[in-house]
CSV table of C-alpha atoms in Angstrom, one decimal:
chain,number,residue,atom,x,y,z
A,1469,UNK,CA,4.4,-26.6,51.6
A,1470,UNK,CA,6.0,-23.7,51.7
A,1471,UNK,CA,7.6,-24.8,47.9
A,1472,UNK,CA,3.8,-24.7,47.8
A,1473,UNK,CA,3.0,-21.4,49.1
A,1474,UNK,CA,6.3,-19.2,47.2
A,1475,UNK,CA,5.3,-20.5,44.6
A,1476,UNK,CA,1.8,-19.5,44.8
A,1477,UNK,CA,2.3,-16.4,46.2
A,1478,UNK,CA,5.0,-15.9,43.0
A,1479,UNK,CA,2.4,-16.6,40.4
A,1480,UNK,CA,-0.6,-14.0,42.0
A,1481,UNK,CA,2.3,-11.4,42.2
A,1482,UNK,CA,3.6,-11.4,38.5
A,1483,UNK,CA,0.1,-12.1,37.2
A,1484,UNK,CA,-0.7,-8.7,36.8
A,1485,UNK,CA,2.4,-8.4,34.6
A,1486,UNK,CA,1.1,-10.6,32.3
A,1487,UNK,CA,-3.2,-10.4,32.1
A,1488,UNK,CA,-3.0,-6.5,33.1
A,1489,UNK,CA,-4.7,-4.7,29.9
A,1490,UNK,CA,-3.1,-1.9,28.9
A,1491,UNK,CA,-4.4,0.5,26.1
A,1492,UNK,CA,-2.0,2.2,23.9
A,1493,UNK,CA,-3.0,5.5,21.2
A,1494,UNK,CA,-2.3,6.0,18.3
A,1495,UNK,CA,0.4,9.4,19.9
A,1496,UNK,CA,2.1,6.1,21.2
A,1497,UNK,CA,5.7,6.3,20.2
A,1498,UNK,CA,5.7,2.3,20.2
A,1499,UNK,CA,3.5,2.5,18.0
A,1500,UNK,CA,5.8,3.1,14.3
A,1501,UNK,CA,3.1,4.3,11.0
A,1502,UNK,CA,4.5,2.9,7.4
A,1503,UNK,CA,2.2,5.3,4.8
A,1504,UNK,CA,0.2,8.9,5.3
A,1505,UNK,CA,-1.7,9.0,8.5
A,1506,UNK,CA,-3.4,12.2,9.4
A,1507,UNK,CA,-5.0,13.5,13.0
A,1508,UNK,CA,-8.1,14.9,12.6
A,1509,UNK,CA,-8.9,14.5,16.1
A,1510,UNK,CA,-6.5,13.1,19.9
A,1511,UNK,CA,-7.3,9.9,20.3
A,1512,UNK,CA,-7.8,8.8,16.2
A,1513,UNK,CA,-5.4,8.5,13.3
A,1514,UNK,CA,-6.5,7.9,9.8
A,1515,UNK,CA,-5.3,6.5,6.4
A,1516,UNK,CA,-7.1,6.2,3.0
A,1517,UNK,CA,-3.9,4.8,1.0
A,1518,UNK,CA,-3.4,1.0,0.4
A,1519,UNK,CA,-0.8,-1.0,2.3
A,1520,UNK,CA,-0.9,1.9,5.8
A,1521,UNK,CA,0.7,-0.1,8.1
A,1522,UNK,CA,1.3,0.4,12.3
A,1523,UNK,CA,3.3,-2.1,13.6
A,1524,UNK,CA,4.6,-2.9,17.7
A,1525,UNK,CA,6.5,-4.8,18.9
A,1526,UNK,CA,5.3,-7.2,21.7
A,1527,UNK,CA,7.0,-9.4,24.8
A,1528,UNK,CA,5.7,-11.7,27.7
A,1529,UNK,CA,3.4,-13.3,26.1
A,1530,UNK,CA,1.8,-15.5,29.2
A,1531,UNK,CA,2.0,-18.8,28.0
A,1532,UNK,CA,-1.7,-19.3,27.2
A,1533,UNK,CA,-1.4,-16.7,25.2
A,1534,UNK,CA,-2.6,-12.9,24.9
A,1535,UNK,CA,-4.6,-11.0,22.5
A,1536,UNK,CA,-5.1,-7.8,20.2
A,1537,UNK,CA,-8.4,-5.5,21.0
A,1538,UNK,CA,-8.2,-2.9,17.4
A,1539,UNK,CA,-10.9,-0.3,18.0
A,1540,UNK,CA,-10.9,1.3,14.7
A,1541,UNK,CA,-14.3,3.0,12.6
A,1542,UNK,CA,-13.8,2.9,8.9
A,1543,UNK,CA,-16.6,2.1,5.3
A,1544,UNK,CA,-15.5,-0.4,2.6
A,1545,UNK,CA,-12.1,-1.2,4.7
A,1546,UNK,CA,-9.8,-4.5,5.2
A,1547,UNK,CA,-7.5,-5.5,7.5
A,1548,UNK,CA,-5.1,-7.2,8.0
A,1549,UNK,CA,-3.8,-7.8,11.7
A,1550,UNK,CA,-1.2,-10.2,11.4
A,1551,UNK,CA,1.2,-12.0,14.3
A,1552,UNK,CA,4.9,-12.5,13.8
A,1553,UNK,CA,7.2,-14.6,15.7
A,1554,UNK,CA,10.9,-13.5,15.3
A,1555,UNK,CA,12.2,-15.0,12.7
A,1556,UNK,CA,9.9,-13.3,10.4
A,1557,UNK,CA,7.1,-16.4,10.3
A,1558,UNK,CA,3.5,-15.6,11.3
A,1559,UNK,CA,2.2,-16.7,14.0
A,1560,UNK,CA,-1.7,-15.6,13.8
A,1561,UNK,CA,-3.6,-13.8,11.2
A,1562,UNK,CA,-7.2,-12.1,10.5
A,1563,UNK,CA,-8.8,-10.3,8.0
A,1564,UNK,CA,-11.0,-7.5,9.6
A,1565,UNK,CA,-13.7,-6.4,7.5
A,1566,UNK,CA,-15.5,-3.2,7.6
A,1567,UNK,CA,-19.2,-2.6,7.6
A,1568,UNK,CA,-20.1,-1.6,3.5
A,1569,UNK,CA,-22.3,1.2,4.6
A,1570,UNK,CA,-22.8,3.5,7.6
A,1571,UNK,CA,-19.2,4.4,9.3
A,1572,UNK,CA,-19.2,3.0,12.4
A,1573,UNK,CA,-16.7,2.0,15.4
A,1574,UNK,CA,-16.2,-1.3,16.1
A,1575,UNK,CA,-13.6,-3.6,17.9
A,1576,UNK,CA,-11.5,-6.5,16.7
A,1577,UNK,CA,-9.4,-8.8,18.3
A,1578,UNK,CA,-6.7,-10.8,16.9
A,1579,UNK,CA,-5.4,-13.6,19.5
A,1580,UNK,CA,-1.7,-13.5,20.7
A,1581,UNK,CA,0.2,-17.3,20.5
A,1582,UNK,CA,3.4,-17.2,23.1
A,1583,UNK,CA,5.9,-16.9,20.6
A,1584,UNK,CA,4.5,-13.7,18.9
A,1585,UNK,CA,7.1,-11.1,18.7
A,1586,UNK,CA,5.4,-8.3,17.0
A,1587,UNK,CA,2.3,-7.0,15.2
A,1588,UNK,CA,1.5,-5.4,12.4
A,1589,UNK,CA,-2.3,-4.0,11.0
A,1590,UNK,CA,-2.3,-3.4,7.3
A,1591,UNK,CA,-5.1,-1.8,5.5
A,1592,UNK,CA,-5.7,-3.7,2.3
A,1593,UNK,CA,-8.0,-1.8,0.2
A,1594,UNK,CA,-8.0,1.4,-2.3
A,1595,UNK,CA,-8.8,5.0,-1.4
A,1596,UNK,CA,-11.8,5.4,-3.8
A,1597,UNK,CA,-13.5,2.3,-4.7
A,1598,UNK,CA,-16.5,3.8,-6.6
A,1599,UNK,CA,-13.3,5.7,-8.6
A,1600,UNK,CA,-12.1,9.8,-8.0
A,1601,UNK,CA,-14.9,11.8,-9.7
A,1602,UNK,CA,-18.6,11.6,-8.7
A,1603,UNK,CA,-18.6,7.7,-6.7
A,1604,UNK,CA,-16.3,9.9,-4.5
A,1605,UNK,CA,-18.3,12.5,-3.9
A,1606,UNK,CA,-21.6,10.2,-3.8
A,1607,UNK,CA,-20.6,7.9,-1.9
A,1608,UNK,CA,-17.5,7.3,1.1
A,1609,UNK,CA,-14.1,6.4,0.8
A,1610,UNK,CA,-12.7,3.5,2.1
A,1611,UNK,CA,-10.7,5.5,5.2
A,1612,UNK,CA,-9.8,4.0,8.3
A,1613,UNK,CA,-9.1,4.8,11.5
A,1614,UNK,CA,-7.7,3.8,14.0
A,1615,UNK,CA,-8.4,4.8,18.0
A,1616,UNK,CA,-6.0,2.1,19.6
A,1617,UNK,CA,-5.8,-1.2,20.7
A,1618,UNK,CA,-6.4,-2.9,24.4
A,1619,UNK,CA,-3.1,-5.7,24.3
A,1620,UNK,CA,-3.6,-8.3,27.3
A,1621,UNK,CA,-1.6,-10.8,28.3
A,1622,UNK,CA,1.6,-9.0,27.2
A,1623,UNK,CA,3.9,-5.7,27.0
A,1624,UNK,CA,4.0,-3.9,24.3
A,1625,UNK,CA,7.6,-2.5,23.3
A,1626,UNK,CA,8.3,-0.8,20.5
A,1627,UNK,CA,10.0,-1.6,17.4
A,1628,UNK,CA,13.5,-1.1,15.6
A,1629,UNK,CA,13.0,0.4,11.9
A,1630,UNK,CA,13.0,-2.0,9.3
A,1631,UNK,CA,16.8,-2.3,7.2
A,1632,UNK,CA,15.2,-0.1,4.0
A,1633,UNK,CA,12.2,2.5,2.7
A,1634,UNK,CA,10.8,1.4,-0.4
A,1635,UNK,CA,8.3,4.0,-1.5
A,1636,UNK,CA,5.5,2.7,-4.9
A,1637,UNK,CA,3.5,5.7,-6.8
A,1638,UNK,CA,1.3,4.1,-9.2
A,1639,UNK,CA,-2.4,2.8,-10.2
A,1640,UNK,CA,-4.2,0.0,-9.7
A,1641,UNK,CA,-2.1,-2.7,-10.5
A,1642,UNK,CA,0.5,-1.0,-7.3
A,1643,UNK,CA,-3.0,-0.7,-5.5
A,1644,UNK,CA,-3.5,-4.4,-5.2
A,1645,UNK,CA,-7.2,-4.3,-7.2
A,1646,UNK,CA,-8.6,-7.2,-7.5
A,1647,UNK,CA,-5.8,-9.4,-6.6
A,1648,UNK,CA,-8.0,-11.3,-3.9
A,1649,UNK,CA,-10.7,-11.3,-6.9
A,1650,UNK,CA,-11.7,-13.9,-9.5
A,1651,UNK,CA,-13.0,-13.7,-13.6
A,1652,UNK,CA,-16.2,-14.8,-12.8
A,1653,UNK,CA,-17.2,-11.9,-10.7
A,1654,UNK,CA,-17.1,-9.7,-13.9
A,1655,UNK,CA,-19.5,-7.8,-15.0
A,1656,UNK,CA,-21.5,-8.7,-11.7
A,1657,UNK,CA,-22.9,-6.0,-9.0
A,1658,UNK,CA,-20.6,-7.7,-6.6
A,1659,UNK,CA,-18.0,-5.8,-8.9
A,1660,UNK,CA,-19.6,-2.9,-9.1
A,1661,UNK,CA,-20.7,-2.9,-5.7
A,1662,UNK,CA,-18.1,-4.9,-3.6
A,1663,UNK,CA,-15.2,-4.0,-5.8
A,1664,UNK,CA,-13.3,-3.2,-1.9
A,1665,UNK,CA,-13.3,-6.7,-1.2
A,1666,UNK,CA,-11.3,-7.8,-3.8
A,1667,UNK,CA,-8.3,-4.9,-2.9
A,1668,UNK,CA,-5.0,-7.0,-1.3
A,1669,UNK,CA,-2.4,-4.9,-1.6
A,1670,UNK,CA,-0.2,-7.5,0.6
A,1671,UNK,CA,-0.3,-9.4,-1.6
A,1672,UNK,CA,0.7,-7.2,-4.4
A,1673,UNK,CA,3.7,-5.7,-6.1
A,1674,UNK,CA,4.4,-3.7,-3.2
A,1675,UNK,CA,3.6,-5.5,-0.4
A,1676,UNK,CA,5.7,-8.6,-1.4
A,1677,UNK,CA,9.1,-6.1,-2.4
A,1678,UNK,CA,8.6,-5.0,1.0
A,1679,UNK,CA,8.2,-8.1,2.7
A,1680,UNK,CA,11.4,-9.7,1.0
A,1681,UNK,CA,14.0,-6.9,1.5
A,1682,UNK,CA,12.2,-6.1,5.1
A,1683,UNK,CA,11.4,-2.9,3.7
A,1684,UNK,CA,8.9,0.2,5.7
A,1685,UNK,CA,6.7,0.4,2.5
A,1686,UNK,CA,4.5,4.0,2.5
A,1687,UNK,CA,2.1,3.4,-1.2
A,1688,UNK,CA,0.2,6.0,-2.9
A,1689,UNK,CA,-1.2,4.8,-5.7
A,1690,UNK,CA,-5.3,4.1,-6.8
A,1691,UNK,CA,-6.7,2.8,-10.2
A,1692,UNK,CA,-7.1,4.6,-13.0
A,1693,UNK,CA,-4.8,7.0,-12.2
A,1694,UNK,CA,-1.9,9.1,-14.2
A,1695,UNK,CA,0.7,10.9,-14.6
A,1696,UNK,CA,-0.4,13.4,-16.9
A,1697,UNK,CA,-5.0,12.0,-17.0
A,1698,UNK,CA,-6.6,9.5,-15.6
A,1699,UNK,CA,-8.2,6.9,-16.9
A,1700,UNK,CA,-11.5,7.7,-19.2
A,1701,UNK,CA,-10.2,11.2,-18.9
A,1702,UNK,CA,-12.6,12.4,-21.1
A,1703,UNK,CA,-15.0,12.4,-18.8
A,1704,UNK,CA,-14.0,13.4,-15.8
A,1705,UNK,CA,-16.8,12.5,-13.3
A,1706,UNK,CA,-15.4,8.5,-13.4
A,1707,UNK,CA,-11.7,9.7,-12.2
A,1708,UNK,CA,-11.6,13.3,-11.6
A,1709,UNK,CA,-10.0,16.2,-12.6
A,1710,UNK,CA,-6.6,15.6,-11.2
A,1711,UNK,CA,-3.9,12.5,-11.6
A,1712,UNK,CA,-1.7,11.2,-8.9
A,1713,UNK,CA,1.2,13.6,-8.8
A,1714,UNK,CA,-1.1,15.9,-7.8
A,1715,UNK,CA,-2.0,13.8,-4.9
A,1716,UNK,CA,1.5,13.0,-3.5
A,1717,UNK,CA,2.4,16.5,-3.7
A,1718,UNK,CA,-0.2,18.2,-2.0
A,1719,UNK,CA,-2.3,15.3,0.5
A,1720,UNK,CA,-2.0,13.3,3.6
A,1721,UNK,CA,-5.6,11.2,2.5
A,1722,UNK,CA,-6.6,10.8,-1.3
A,1723,UNK,CA,-9.9,11.4,-0.7
A,1724,UNK,CA,-10.0,14.7,1.6
A,1725,UNK,CA,-8.5,17.9,0.5
A,1726,UNK,CA,-8.2,19.3,3.5
A,1727,UNK,CA,-5.4,17.1,5.0
A,1728,UNK,CA,-2.5,18.6,3.6
A,1729,UNK,CA,0.3,16.6,2.8
A,1730,UNK,CA,3.9,18.6,2.4
A,1731,UNK,CA,6.8,15.8,1.4
A,1732,UNK,CA,9.6,18.0,1.4
A,1733,UNK,CA,8.7,18.4,5.4
A,1734,UNK,CA,11.6,16.5,7.4
A,1735,UNK,CA,8.9,16.0,9.6
A,1736,UNK,CA,7.2,13.8,7.6
A,1737,UNK,CA,9.7,10.9,8.8
A,1738,UNK,CA,10.5,9.8,4.7
A,1739,UNK,CA,13.8,9.0,3.7
A,1740,UNK,CA,13.1,6.5,1.3
A,1741,UNK,CA,16.1,4.5,-0.5
A,1742,UNK,CA,13.8,3.6,-3.5
A,1743,UNK,CA,10.6,5.3,-5.1
A,1744,UNK,CA,8.9,2.8,-7.5
A,1745,UNK,CA,7.1,4.8,-9.7
A,1746,UNK,CA,4.5,2.9,-11.9
A,1747,UNK,CA,2.2,5.1,-13.8
A,1748,UNK,CA,1.5,6.2,-17.7
A,1749,UNK,CA,-0.6,3.3,-18.6
A,1750,UNK,CA,-4.1,4.9,-18.0
A,1751,UNK,CA,-2.8,7.8,-19.7
A,1752,UNK,CA,-2.5,5.9,-23.3
A,1753,UNK,CA,-5.2,3.2,-22.4
A,1754,UNK,CA,-9.1,3.9,-21.8
A,1755,UNK,CA,-8.5,6.6,-23.9
A,1756,UNK,CA,-10.1,6.0,-27.6
A,1757,UNK,CA,-7.3,7.9,-28.7
A,1758,UNK,CA,-7.4,11.0,-26.3
A,1759,UNK,CA,-3.5,10.2,-25.6
A,1760,UNK,CA,-0.5,12.8,-24.5
A,1761,UNK,CA,1.8,13.7,-27.0
A,1762,UNK,CA,5.9,12.7,-26.5
A,1763,UNK,CA,6.1,16.3,-25.3
A,1764,UNK,CA,3.9,16.6,-23.1
A,1765,UNK,CA,3.9,13.4,-21.1
A,1766,UNK,CA,7.8,13.5,-21.3
A,1767,UNK,CA,7.8,16.7,-20.0
A,1768,UNK,CA,5.3,16.2,-16.7
A,1769,UNK,CA,7.3,12.8,-16.2
A,1770,UNK,CA,10.7,15.3,-16.3
A,1771,UNK,CA,9.0,17.2,-14.0
A,1772,UNK,CA,7.4,15.0,-11.3
A,1773,UNK,CA,11.1,13.0,-11.3
A,1774,UNK,CA,12.3,16.6,-10.4
A,1775,UNK,CA,10.2,17.0,-7.2
A,1776,UNK,CA,10.7,13.4,-5.8
A,1777,UNK,CA,14.5,13.6,-5.7
A,1778,UNK,CA,14.0,17.2,-4.3
A,1779,UNK,CA,11.7,15.7,-1.3
A,1780,UNK,CA,14.2,13.4,-0.8
A,1781,UNK,CA,17.3,15.7,-1.7
A,1782,UNK,CA,18.3,14.3,2.2
A,1783,UNK,CA,19.3,10.9,1.0
A,1784,UNK,CA,22.2,10.9,-1.9
A,1785,UNK,CA,21.1,7.9,-2.4
A,1786,UNK,CA,17.8,7.1,-3.1
A,1787,UNK,CA,17.0,5.8,-6.5
A,1788,UNK,CA,14.1,6.4,-9.1
A,1789,UNK,CA,12.7,2.6,-10.2
A,1790,UNK,CA,10.0,3.2,-13.5
A,1791,UNK,CA,7.9,0.1,-13.4
A,1792,UNK,CA,6.0,-0.2,-17.2
A,1793,UNK,CA,4.6,-3.2,-18.6
A,1794,UNK,CA,3.6,-6.6,-16.7
A,1795,UNK,CA,0.2,-6.7,-18.4
A,1796,UNK,CA,-0.8,-10.1,-20.1
A,1797,UNK,CA,-1.9,-11.6,-23.7
A,1798,UNK,CA,-4.9,-12.0,-23.1
A,1799,UNK,CA,-5.9,-8.5,-22.0
A,1800,UNK,CA,-6.8,-6.9,-25.2
A,1801,UNK,CA,-9.6,-9.4,-25.1
A,1802,UNK,CA,-10.8,-7.9,-22.0
A,1803,UNK,CA,-10.6,-4.6,-23.3
A,1804,UNK,CA,-9.1,-3.8,-26.6
A,1805,UNK,CA,-8.4,-0.3,-25.6
A,1806,UNK,CA,-5.7,-1.4,-22.9
A,1807,UNK,CA,-2.2,-2.8,-22.9
A,1808,UNK,CA,0.0,-2.4,-20.3
A,1809,UNK,CA,2.6,-2.6,-22.2
A,1810,UNK,CA,1.2,0.4,-25.3
A,1811,UNK,CA,2.4,3.2,-22.4
A,1812,UNK,CA,6.3,1.8,-22.1
A,1813,UNK,CA,7.9,3.3,-25.3
A,1814,UNK,CA,6.9,6.6,-24.2
A,1815,UNK,CA,7.9,6.0,-20.4
A,1816,UNK,CA,11.3,4.7,-21.3
A,1817,UNK,CA,11.4,7.9,-23.8
A,1818,UNK,CA,10.5,9.8,-20.9
A,1819,UNK,CA,13.1,8.8,-18.8
A,1820,UNK,CA,15.8,9.1,-21.2
A,1821,UNK,CA,15.3,12.0,-22.3
A,1822,UNK,CA,15.4,13.0,-18.4
A,1823,UNK,CA,19.3,11.5,-18.2
A,1824,UNK,CA,19.9,13.6,-20.8
A,1825,UNK,CA,19.0,16.6,-19.2
A,1826,UNK,CA,19.9,15.8,-15.6
A,1827,UNK,CA,23.0,13.6,-16.2
A,1828,UNK,CA,23.6,13.4,-12.6
A,1829,UNK,CA,20.5,12.5,-11.2
A,1830,UNK,CA,19.7,9.4,-14.1
A,1831,UNK,CA,22.3,8.2,-13.1
A,1832,UNK,CA,19.3,6.9,-9.9
A,1833,UNK,CA,17.2,6.6,-12.6
A,1834,UNK,CA,16.1,3.3,-13.8
A,1835,UNK,CA,13.4,1.8,-16.3
A,1836,UNK,CA,12.1,-1.6,-15.6
A,1837,UNK,CA,10.1,-3.3,-18.4
A,1838,UNK,CA,7.4,-6.3,-17.6
A,1839,UNK,CA,7.1,-7.5,-20.8
A,1840,UNK,CA,3.2,-8.2,-21.4
A,1841,UNK,CA,4.5,-11.3,-24.1
A,1842,UNK,CA,2.9,-14.4,-21.6
A,1843,UNK,CA,6.9,-14.7,-19.9
A,1844,UNK,CA,5.5,-12.9,-16.9
A,1845,UNK,CA,1.9,-13.3,-16.4
A,1846,UNK,CA,0.2,-15.2,-19.0
A,1847,UNK,CA,-3.6,-14.3,-18.3
A,1848,UNK,CA,-4.9,-17.8,-17.5
A,1849,UNK,CA,-4.6,-18.8,-13.7
A,1850,UNK,CA,-3.0,-15.4,-13.0
A,1851,UNK,CA,-5.7,-13.1,-13.4
A,1852,UNK,CA,-8.2,-12.1,-10.9
A,1853,UNK,CA,-11.2,-9.8,-11.3
A,1854,UNK,CA,-11.3,-6.5,-14.1
A,1855,UNK,CA,-8.6,-8.0,-16.0
A,1856,UNK,CA,-6.3,-8.0,-13.3
A,1857,UNK,CA,-3.6,-9.6,-11.7
A,1858,UNK,CA,-5.2,-11.5,-8.5
A,1859,UNK,CA,-2.8,-12.8,-6.2
A,1860,UNK,CA,-0.4,-14.9,-8.3
A,1861,UNK,CA,0.0,-12.4,-11.0
A,1862,UNK,CA,1.3,-10.6,-8.8
A,1863,UNK,CA,4.1,-13.1,-7.7
A,1864,UNK,CA,4.8,-13.2,-11.0
A,1865,UNK,CA,5.4,-9.3,-10.9
A,1866,UNK,CA,8.0,-9.4,-7.9
A,1867,UNK,CA,9.8,-12.4,-9.2
A,1868,UNK,CA,10.3,-10.7,-12.0
A,1869,UNK,CA,11.0,-7.4,-10.8
A,1870,UNK,CA,12.9,-8.5,-7.6
A,1871,UNK,CA,16.5,-9.2,-9.1
A,1872,UNK,CA,16.3,-6.7,-10.5
A,1873,UNK,CA,16.1,-4.2,-7.3
A,1874,UNK,CA,18.4,-6.4,-5.9
A,1875,UNK,CA,21.2,-5.1,-8.1
A,1876,UNK,CA,19.8,-1.8,-8.7
A,1877,UNK,CA,20.5,-1.2,-5.0
A,1878,UNK,CA,23.2,-3.7,-4.1
A,1879,UNK,CA,20.3,-5.2,-1.8
């Protein structure tokens, strides 16, 4: 009887440790952020970039499990909330979907199994589902505002940094556009109005590479963006007048010009080991012949690579991988003015010029050409909506690039 009473008293004393709710604010130092966030007001962090992520560890999850209540606001945003085991396997996962219209604050719940070790919440959607031109001005962007979490039945702890850091700069393929889509929605209102429902940066090549190499991931990518000009540049209202390097150099959020960002500022705490640049496709495709000259493109490419190396000069081992191609033989049937491999000779020439002009830096710059002849992406079950790769196609590109990255980085 005495043993039973003692046991009950111990349970009563210990129960507050495992059942109490803990509110964790965005400013809490136990939260780790990947990607560009800013804080427009106390108690709120926000981002619009795909693959932006927060993470934190959990200890002493009670026997029956716990829960994570995420407080957030958005319009046209999907989040992947996942509880992970210590071995990297998934303990539980939920896709949180925000409202299509009218930004509002909401709470979404992730169950926390007993064997959970850490939690991640990643933005799947790109920033401007209606383009970075007039569509962005007329309709709200895909901005994720994070207000904090309430954790029940577990202790929140800090996470150690991941082994590596990768930054990925690109356009629609890099953002995971249509990775969850299917060809049957092409030409329908579902694609025009609800394309954000089919974005999935987690299943795109950047997300797959980061997961495989245990790397923190920063993605600055948006559909239609280029290096010197955006897609359909003859009509600036579609994709806006600024190509992606402008946003990389100046803005924390793609869709908010008031959100300043300086990649050379050490306070941003970004020192990538590898920067992947996947730009050039939109400079030469969807342009009806209005394409940059080799000289113009090469000069712009050189300028951008120099800015990247300069921003991260503290990491003398940082490398750049210029990725080009990754199309399929079937894509010209979907859009005759689109061939993902047609810009590759220009990218290769620009990279060679850079190596000649800057031999020391050139030793740290590499080309990652992904063929479009069907040897990687075929164009059947690996295509989602709007002629873009689905999760199967994205994994094929990852499978092709992964050995190259391993060789370049000695990972």
